[in-house]
PDB file of C-alpha atoms and ligand atoms in Angstrom:
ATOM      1  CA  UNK A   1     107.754 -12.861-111.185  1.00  0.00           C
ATOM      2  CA  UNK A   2     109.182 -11.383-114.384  1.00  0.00           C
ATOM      3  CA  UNK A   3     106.442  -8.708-115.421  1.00  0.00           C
ATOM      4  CA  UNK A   4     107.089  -6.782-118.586  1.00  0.00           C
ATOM      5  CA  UNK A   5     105.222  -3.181-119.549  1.00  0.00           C
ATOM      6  CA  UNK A   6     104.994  -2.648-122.957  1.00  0.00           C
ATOM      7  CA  UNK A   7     103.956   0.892-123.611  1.00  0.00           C
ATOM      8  CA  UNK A   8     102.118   2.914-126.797  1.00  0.00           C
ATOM      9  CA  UNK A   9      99.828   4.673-127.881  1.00  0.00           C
ATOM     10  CA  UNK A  10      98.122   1.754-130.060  1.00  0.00           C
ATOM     11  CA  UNK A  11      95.725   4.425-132.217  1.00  0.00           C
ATOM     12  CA  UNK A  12      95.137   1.717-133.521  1.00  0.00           C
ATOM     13  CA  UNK A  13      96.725  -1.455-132.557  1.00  0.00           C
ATOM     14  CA  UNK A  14      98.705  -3.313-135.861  1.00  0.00           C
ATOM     15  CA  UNK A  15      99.389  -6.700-137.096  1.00  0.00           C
ATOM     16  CA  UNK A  16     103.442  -5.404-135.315  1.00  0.00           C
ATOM     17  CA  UNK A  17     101.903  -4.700-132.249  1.00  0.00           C
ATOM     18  CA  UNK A  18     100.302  -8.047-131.948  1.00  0.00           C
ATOM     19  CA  UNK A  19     103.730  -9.544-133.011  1.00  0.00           C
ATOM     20  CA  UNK A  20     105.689  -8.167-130.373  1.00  0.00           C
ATOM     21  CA  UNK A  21     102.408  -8.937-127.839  1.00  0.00           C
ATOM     22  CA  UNK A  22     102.883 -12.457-129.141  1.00  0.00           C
ATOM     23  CA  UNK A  23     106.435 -12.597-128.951  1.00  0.00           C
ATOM     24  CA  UNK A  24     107.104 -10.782-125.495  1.00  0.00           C
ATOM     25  CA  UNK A  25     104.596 -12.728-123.849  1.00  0.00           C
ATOM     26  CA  UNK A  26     106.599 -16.053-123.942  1.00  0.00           C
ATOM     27  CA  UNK A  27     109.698 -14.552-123.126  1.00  0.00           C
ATOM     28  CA  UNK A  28     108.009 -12.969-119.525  1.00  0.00           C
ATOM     29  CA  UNK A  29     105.323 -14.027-116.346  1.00  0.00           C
ATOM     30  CA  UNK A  30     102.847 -11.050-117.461  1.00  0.00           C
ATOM     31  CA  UNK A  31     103.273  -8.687-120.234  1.00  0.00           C
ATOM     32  CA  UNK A  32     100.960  -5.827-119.359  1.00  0.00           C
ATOM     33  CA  UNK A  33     100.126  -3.781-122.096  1.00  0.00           C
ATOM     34  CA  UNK A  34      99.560  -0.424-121.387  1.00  0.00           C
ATOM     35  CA  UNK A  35      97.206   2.621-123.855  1.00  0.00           C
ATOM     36  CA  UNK A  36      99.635   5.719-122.234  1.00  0.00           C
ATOM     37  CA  UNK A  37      99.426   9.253-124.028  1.00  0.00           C
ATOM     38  CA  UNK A  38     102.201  10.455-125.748  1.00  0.00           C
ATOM     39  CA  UNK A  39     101.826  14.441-125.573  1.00  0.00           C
ATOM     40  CA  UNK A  40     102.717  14.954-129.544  1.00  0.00           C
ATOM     41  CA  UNK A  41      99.891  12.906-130.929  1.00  0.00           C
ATOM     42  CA  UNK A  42      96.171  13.660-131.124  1.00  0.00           C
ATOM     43  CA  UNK A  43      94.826  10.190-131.131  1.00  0.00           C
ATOM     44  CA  UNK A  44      92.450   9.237-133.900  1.00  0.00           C
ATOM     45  CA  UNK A  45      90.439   6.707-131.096  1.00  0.00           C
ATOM     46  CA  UNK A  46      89.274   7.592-127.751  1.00  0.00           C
ATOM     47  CA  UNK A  47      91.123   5.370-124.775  1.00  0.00           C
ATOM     48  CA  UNK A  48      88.223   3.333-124.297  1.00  0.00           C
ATOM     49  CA  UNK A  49      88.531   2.244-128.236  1.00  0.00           C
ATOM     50  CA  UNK A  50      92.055   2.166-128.437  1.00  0.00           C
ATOM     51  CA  UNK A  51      91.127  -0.480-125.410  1.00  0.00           C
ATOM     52  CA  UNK A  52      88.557  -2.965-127.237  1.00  0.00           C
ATOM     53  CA  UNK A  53      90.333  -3.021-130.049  1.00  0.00           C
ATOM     54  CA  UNK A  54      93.810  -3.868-128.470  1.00  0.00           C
ATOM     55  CA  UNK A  55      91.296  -6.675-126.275  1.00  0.00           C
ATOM     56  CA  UNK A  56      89.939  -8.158-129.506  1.00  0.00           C
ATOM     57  CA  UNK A  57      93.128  -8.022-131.062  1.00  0.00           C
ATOM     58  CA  UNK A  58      95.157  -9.940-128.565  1.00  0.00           C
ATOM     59  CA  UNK A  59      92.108 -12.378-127.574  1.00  0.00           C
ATOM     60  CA  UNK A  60      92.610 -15.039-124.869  1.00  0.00           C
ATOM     61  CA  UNK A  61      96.565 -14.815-123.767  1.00  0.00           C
ATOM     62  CA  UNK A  62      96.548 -15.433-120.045  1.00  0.00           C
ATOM     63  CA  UNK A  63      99.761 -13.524-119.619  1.00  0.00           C
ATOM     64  CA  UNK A  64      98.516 -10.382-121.096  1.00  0.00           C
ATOM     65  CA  UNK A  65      96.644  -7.692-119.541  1.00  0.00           C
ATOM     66  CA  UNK A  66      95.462  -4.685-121.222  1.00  0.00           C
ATOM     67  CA  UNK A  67      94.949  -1.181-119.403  1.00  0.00           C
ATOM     68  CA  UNK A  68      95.737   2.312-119.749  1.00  0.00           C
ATOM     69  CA  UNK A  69      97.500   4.956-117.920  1.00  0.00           C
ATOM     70  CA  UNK A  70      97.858   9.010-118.405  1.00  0.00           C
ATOM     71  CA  UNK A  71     101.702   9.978-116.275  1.00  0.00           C
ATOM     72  CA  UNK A  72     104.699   8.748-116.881  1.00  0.00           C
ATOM     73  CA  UNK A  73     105.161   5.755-117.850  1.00  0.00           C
ATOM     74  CA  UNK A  74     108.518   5.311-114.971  1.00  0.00           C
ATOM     75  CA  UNK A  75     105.348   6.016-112.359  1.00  0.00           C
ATOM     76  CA  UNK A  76     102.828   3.388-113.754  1.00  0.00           C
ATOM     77  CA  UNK A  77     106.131   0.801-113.453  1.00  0.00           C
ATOM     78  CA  UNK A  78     106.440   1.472-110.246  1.00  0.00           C
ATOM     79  CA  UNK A  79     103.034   1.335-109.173  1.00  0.00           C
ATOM     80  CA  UNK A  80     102.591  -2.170-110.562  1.00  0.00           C
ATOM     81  CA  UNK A  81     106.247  -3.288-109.772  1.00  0.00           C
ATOM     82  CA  UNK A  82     107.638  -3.815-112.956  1.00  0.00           C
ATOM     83  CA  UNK A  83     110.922  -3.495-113.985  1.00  0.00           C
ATOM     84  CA  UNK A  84     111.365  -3.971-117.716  1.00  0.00           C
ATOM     85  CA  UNK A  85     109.920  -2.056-120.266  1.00  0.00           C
ATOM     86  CA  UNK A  86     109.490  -3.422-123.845  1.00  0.00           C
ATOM     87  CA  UNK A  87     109.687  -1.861-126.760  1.00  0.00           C
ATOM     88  CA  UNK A  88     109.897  -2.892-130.881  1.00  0.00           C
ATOM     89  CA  UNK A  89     112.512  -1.235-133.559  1.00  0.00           C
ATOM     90  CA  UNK A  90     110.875  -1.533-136.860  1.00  0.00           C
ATOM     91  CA  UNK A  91     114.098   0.221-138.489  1.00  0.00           C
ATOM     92  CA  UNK A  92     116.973   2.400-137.474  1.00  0.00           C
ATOM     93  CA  UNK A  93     115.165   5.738-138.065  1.00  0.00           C
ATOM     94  CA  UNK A  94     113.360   4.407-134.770  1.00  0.00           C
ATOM     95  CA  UNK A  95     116.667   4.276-133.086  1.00  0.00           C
ATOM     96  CA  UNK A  96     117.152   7.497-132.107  1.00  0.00           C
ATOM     97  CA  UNK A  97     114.021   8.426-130.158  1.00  0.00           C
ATOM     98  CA  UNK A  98     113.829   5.068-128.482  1.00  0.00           C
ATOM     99  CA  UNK A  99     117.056   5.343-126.977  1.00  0.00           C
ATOM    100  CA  UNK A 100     116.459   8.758-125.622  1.00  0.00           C
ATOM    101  CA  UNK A 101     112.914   7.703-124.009  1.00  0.00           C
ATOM    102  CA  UNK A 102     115.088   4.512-122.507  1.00  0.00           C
ATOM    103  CA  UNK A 103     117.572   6.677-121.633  1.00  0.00           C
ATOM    104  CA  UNK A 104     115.249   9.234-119.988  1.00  0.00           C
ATOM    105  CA  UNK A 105     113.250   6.717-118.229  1.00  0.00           C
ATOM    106  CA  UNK A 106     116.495   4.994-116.915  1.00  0.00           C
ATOM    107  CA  UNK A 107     117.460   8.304-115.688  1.00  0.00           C
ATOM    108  CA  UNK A 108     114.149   8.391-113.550  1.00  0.00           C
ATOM    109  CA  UNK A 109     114.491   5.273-112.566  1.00  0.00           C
ATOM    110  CA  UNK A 110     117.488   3.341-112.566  1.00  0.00           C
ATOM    111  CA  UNK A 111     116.294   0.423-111.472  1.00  0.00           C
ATOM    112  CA  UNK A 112     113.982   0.213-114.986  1.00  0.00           C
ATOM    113  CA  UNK A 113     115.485  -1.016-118.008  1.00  0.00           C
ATOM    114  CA  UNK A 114     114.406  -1.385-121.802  1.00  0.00           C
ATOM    115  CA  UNK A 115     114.505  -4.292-124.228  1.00  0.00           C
ATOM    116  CA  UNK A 116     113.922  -3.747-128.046  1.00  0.00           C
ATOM    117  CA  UNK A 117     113.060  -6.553-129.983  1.00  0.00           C
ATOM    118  CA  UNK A 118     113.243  -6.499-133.447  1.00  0.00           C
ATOM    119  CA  UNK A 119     110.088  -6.170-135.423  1.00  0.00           C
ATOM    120  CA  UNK A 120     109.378  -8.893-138.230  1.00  0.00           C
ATOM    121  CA  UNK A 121     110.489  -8.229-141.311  1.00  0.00           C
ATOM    122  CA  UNK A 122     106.877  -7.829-142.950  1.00  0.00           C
ATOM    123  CA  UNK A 123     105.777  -5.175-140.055  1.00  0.00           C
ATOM    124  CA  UNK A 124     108.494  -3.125-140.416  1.00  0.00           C
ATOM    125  CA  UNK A 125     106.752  -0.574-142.684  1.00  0.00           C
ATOM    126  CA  UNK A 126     103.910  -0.488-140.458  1.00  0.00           C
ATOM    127  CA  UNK A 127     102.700   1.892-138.124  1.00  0.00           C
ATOM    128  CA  UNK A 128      99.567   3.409-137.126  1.00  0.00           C
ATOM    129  CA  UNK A 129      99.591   6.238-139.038  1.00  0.00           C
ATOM    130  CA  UNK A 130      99.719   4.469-142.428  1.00  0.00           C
ATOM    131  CA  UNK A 131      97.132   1.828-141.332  1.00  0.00           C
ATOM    132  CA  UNK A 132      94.632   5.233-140.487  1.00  0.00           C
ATOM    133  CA  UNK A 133      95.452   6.775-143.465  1.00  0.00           C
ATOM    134  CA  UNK A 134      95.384   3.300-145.578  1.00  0.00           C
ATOM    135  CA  UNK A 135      91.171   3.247-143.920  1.00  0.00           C
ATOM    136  CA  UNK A 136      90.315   7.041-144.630  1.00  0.00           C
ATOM    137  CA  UNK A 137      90.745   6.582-148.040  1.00  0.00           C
ATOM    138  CA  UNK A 138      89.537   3.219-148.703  1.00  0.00           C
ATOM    139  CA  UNK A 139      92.930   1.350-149.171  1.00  0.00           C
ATOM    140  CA  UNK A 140      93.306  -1.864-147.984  1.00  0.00           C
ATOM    141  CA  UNK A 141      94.086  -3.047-144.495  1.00  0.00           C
ATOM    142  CA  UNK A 142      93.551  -6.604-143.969  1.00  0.00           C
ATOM    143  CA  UNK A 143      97.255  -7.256-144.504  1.00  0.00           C
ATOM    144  CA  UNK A 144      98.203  -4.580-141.398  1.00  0.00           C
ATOM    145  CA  UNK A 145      95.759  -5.045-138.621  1.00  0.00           C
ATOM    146  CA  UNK A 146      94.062  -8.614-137.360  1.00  0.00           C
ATOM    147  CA  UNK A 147      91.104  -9.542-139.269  1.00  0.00           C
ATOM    148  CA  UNK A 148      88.859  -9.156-136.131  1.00  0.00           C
ATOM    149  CA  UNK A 149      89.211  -5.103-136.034  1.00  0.00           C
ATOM    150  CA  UNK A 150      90.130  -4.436-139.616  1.00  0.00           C
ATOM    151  CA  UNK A 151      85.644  -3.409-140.196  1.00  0.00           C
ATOM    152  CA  UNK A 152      85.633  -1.542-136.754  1.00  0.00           C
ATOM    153  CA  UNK A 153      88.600   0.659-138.097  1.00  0.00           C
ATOM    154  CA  UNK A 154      87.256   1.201-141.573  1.00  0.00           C
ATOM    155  CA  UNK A 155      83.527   2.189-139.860  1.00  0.00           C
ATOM    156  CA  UNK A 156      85.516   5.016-137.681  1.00  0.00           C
ATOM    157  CA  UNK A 157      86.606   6.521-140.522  1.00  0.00           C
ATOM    158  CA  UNK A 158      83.835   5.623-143.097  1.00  0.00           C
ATOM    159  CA  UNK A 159      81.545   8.779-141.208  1.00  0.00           C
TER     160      UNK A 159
HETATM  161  N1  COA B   1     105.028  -2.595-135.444  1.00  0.00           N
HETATM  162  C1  COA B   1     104.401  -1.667-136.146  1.00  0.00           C
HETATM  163  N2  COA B   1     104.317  -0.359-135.769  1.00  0.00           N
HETATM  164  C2  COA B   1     104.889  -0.026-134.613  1.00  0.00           C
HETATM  165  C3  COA B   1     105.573  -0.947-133.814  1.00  0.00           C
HETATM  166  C4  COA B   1     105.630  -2.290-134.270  1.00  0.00           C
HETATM  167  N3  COA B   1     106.252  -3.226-133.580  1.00  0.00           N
HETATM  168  N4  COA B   1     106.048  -0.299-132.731  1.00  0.00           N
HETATM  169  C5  COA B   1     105.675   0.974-132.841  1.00  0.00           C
HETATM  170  N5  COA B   1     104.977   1.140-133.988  1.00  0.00           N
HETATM  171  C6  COA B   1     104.422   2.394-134.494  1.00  0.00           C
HETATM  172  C7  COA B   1     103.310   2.938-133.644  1.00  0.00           C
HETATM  173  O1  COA B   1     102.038   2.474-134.091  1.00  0.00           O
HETATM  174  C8  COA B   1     103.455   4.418-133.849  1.00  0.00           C
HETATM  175  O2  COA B   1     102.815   4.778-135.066  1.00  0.00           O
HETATM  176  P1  COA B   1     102.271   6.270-135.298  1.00  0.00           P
HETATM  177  O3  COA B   1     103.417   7.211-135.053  1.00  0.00           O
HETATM  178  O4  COA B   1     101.863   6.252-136.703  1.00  0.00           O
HETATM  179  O5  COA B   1     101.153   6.468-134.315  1.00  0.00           O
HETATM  180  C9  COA B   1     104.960   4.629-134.050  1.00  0.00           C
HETATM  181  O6  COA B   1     105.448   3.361-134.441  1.00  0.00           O
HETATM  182  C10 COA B   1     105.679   5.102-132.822  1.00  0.00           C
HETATM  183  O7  COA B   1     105.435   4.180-131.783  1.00  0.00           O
HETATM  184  P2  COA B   1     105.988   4.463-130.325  1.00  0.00           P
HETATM  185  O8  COA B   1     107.395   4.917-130.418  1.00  0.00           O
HETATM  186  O9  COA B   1     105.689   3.282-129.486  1.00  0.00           O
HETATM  187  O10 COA B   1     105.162   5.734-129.886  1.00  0.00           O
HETATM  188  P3  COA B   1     103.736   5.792-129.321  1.00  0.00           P
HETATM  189  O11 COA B   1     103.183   7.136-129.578  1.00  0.00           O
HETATM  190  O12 COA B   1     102.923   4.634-129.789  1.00  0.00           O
HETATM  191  O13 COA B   1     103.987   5.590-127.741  1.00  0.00           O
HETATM  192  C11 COA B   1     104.566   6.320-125.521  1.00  0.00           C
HETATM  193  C12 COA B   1     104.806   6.509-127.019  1.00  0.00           C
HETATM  194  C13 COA B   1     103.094   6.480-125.191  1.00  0.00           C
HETATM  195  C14 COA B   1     105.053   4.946-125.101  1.00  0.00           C
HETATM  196  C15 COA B   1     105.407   7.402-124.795  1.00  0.00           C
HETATM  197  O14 COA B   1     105.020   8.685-125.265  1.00  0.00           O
HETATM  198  C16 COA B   1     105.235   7.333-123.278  1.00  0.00           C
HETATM  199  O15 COA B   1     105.895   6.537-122.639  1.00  0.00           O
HETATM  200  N6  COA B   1     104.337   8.179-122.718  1.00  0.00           N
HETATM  201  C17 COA B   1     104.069   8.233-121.279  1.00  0.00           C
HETATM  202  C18 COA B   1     104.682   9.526-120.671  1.00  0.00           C
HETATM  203  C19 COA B   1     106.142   9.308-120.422  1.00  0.00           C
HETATM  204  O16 COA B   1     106.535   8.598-119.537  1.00  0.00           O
HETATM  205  N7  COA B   1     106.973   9.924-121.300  1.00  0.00           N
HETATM  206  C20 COA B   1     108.391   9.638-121.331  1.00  0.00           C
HETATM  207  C21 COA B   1     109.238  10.479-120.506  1.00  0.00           C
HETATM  208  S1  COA B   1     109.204  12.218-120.914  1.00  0.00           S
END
């Protein structure tokens, strides 16, 4: 059974995420998706939130599971047998640190490898950041983040 882990902190999850959810899903047997903590970022949602919103946003996909896990990510793999981490490039400035978190992982565990897919060409601009920044001051995000979470996102930062 081919399981891929694909790895993030989702705060929130984005119209890219859901593309490479979409898009890894038919290339594996189960695509987990996993809410891990990166140590640089404060997160805007709480885990449970980042959670519900990644569940609404992905909807029915029997290939997909959604859960969360606080270590390293080469530990989590291991725990749930999984071999193949995946991972999108939006642009080259994302080249850098991806290779040296697949390199670092790798060196971990060499058995655990990392495929990049390429992110659409209309989600390359995207990230999290911008979407949270887009909903703080009233800009518009229907175009970034599935229509199903785009009012939960604007009511976090609306108080
Ligand atoms: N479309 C749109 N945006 C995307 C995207 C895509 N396909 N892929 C990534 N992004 C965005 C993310 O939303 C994020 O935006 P933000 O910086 O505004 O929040 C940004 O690009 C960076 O994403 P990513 O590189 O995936 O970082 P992350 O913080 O989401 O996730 C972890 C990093 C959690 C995977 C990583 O820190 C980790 O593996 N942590 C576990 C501990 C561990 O094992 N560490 C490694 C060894 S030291």
């Amino acid at each position: 059974m081919k399981t891929f882990v694909y790895p993030g902190s989702f705060d929130p999850v984005t119209n890219g995420h859901v593309d490479i959810i979409d898009r890894a899903s038919k290339i594996c047997d189960k695509l987990i998706v996993v809410v891990s903590v990166n140590m640089g970022k404060t997160p805007a949602f709480s885990m449970e939130e980042r959670l519900e919103l990644l569940r609404l946003a992905v909807g029915n996909n029997p290939k997909v599971e959604i859960t969360s896990f606080s270590g390293l990510l080469v530990d989590f793999m291991r725990e749930r047998n999984a071999k193949t981490i995946i991972k999108g490039l939006r642009a080259v400035s994302d080249f850098e640190y991806e290779m040296q978190m697949a390199l670092l992982n790798r060196n971990m565990d060499n058995d655990i490898d990392t495929l990049f897919m390429m992110s659409s060409i209309n989600n390359s601009f995207l990230s999290s950041s911008v979407v949270r920044e887009l909903a703080k001051y009233g800009g518009k995000i229907d175009d970034f983040v599935p229509a199903q979470i785009a009012d939960i996102i604007y009511r976090k930062f609306s108080k």
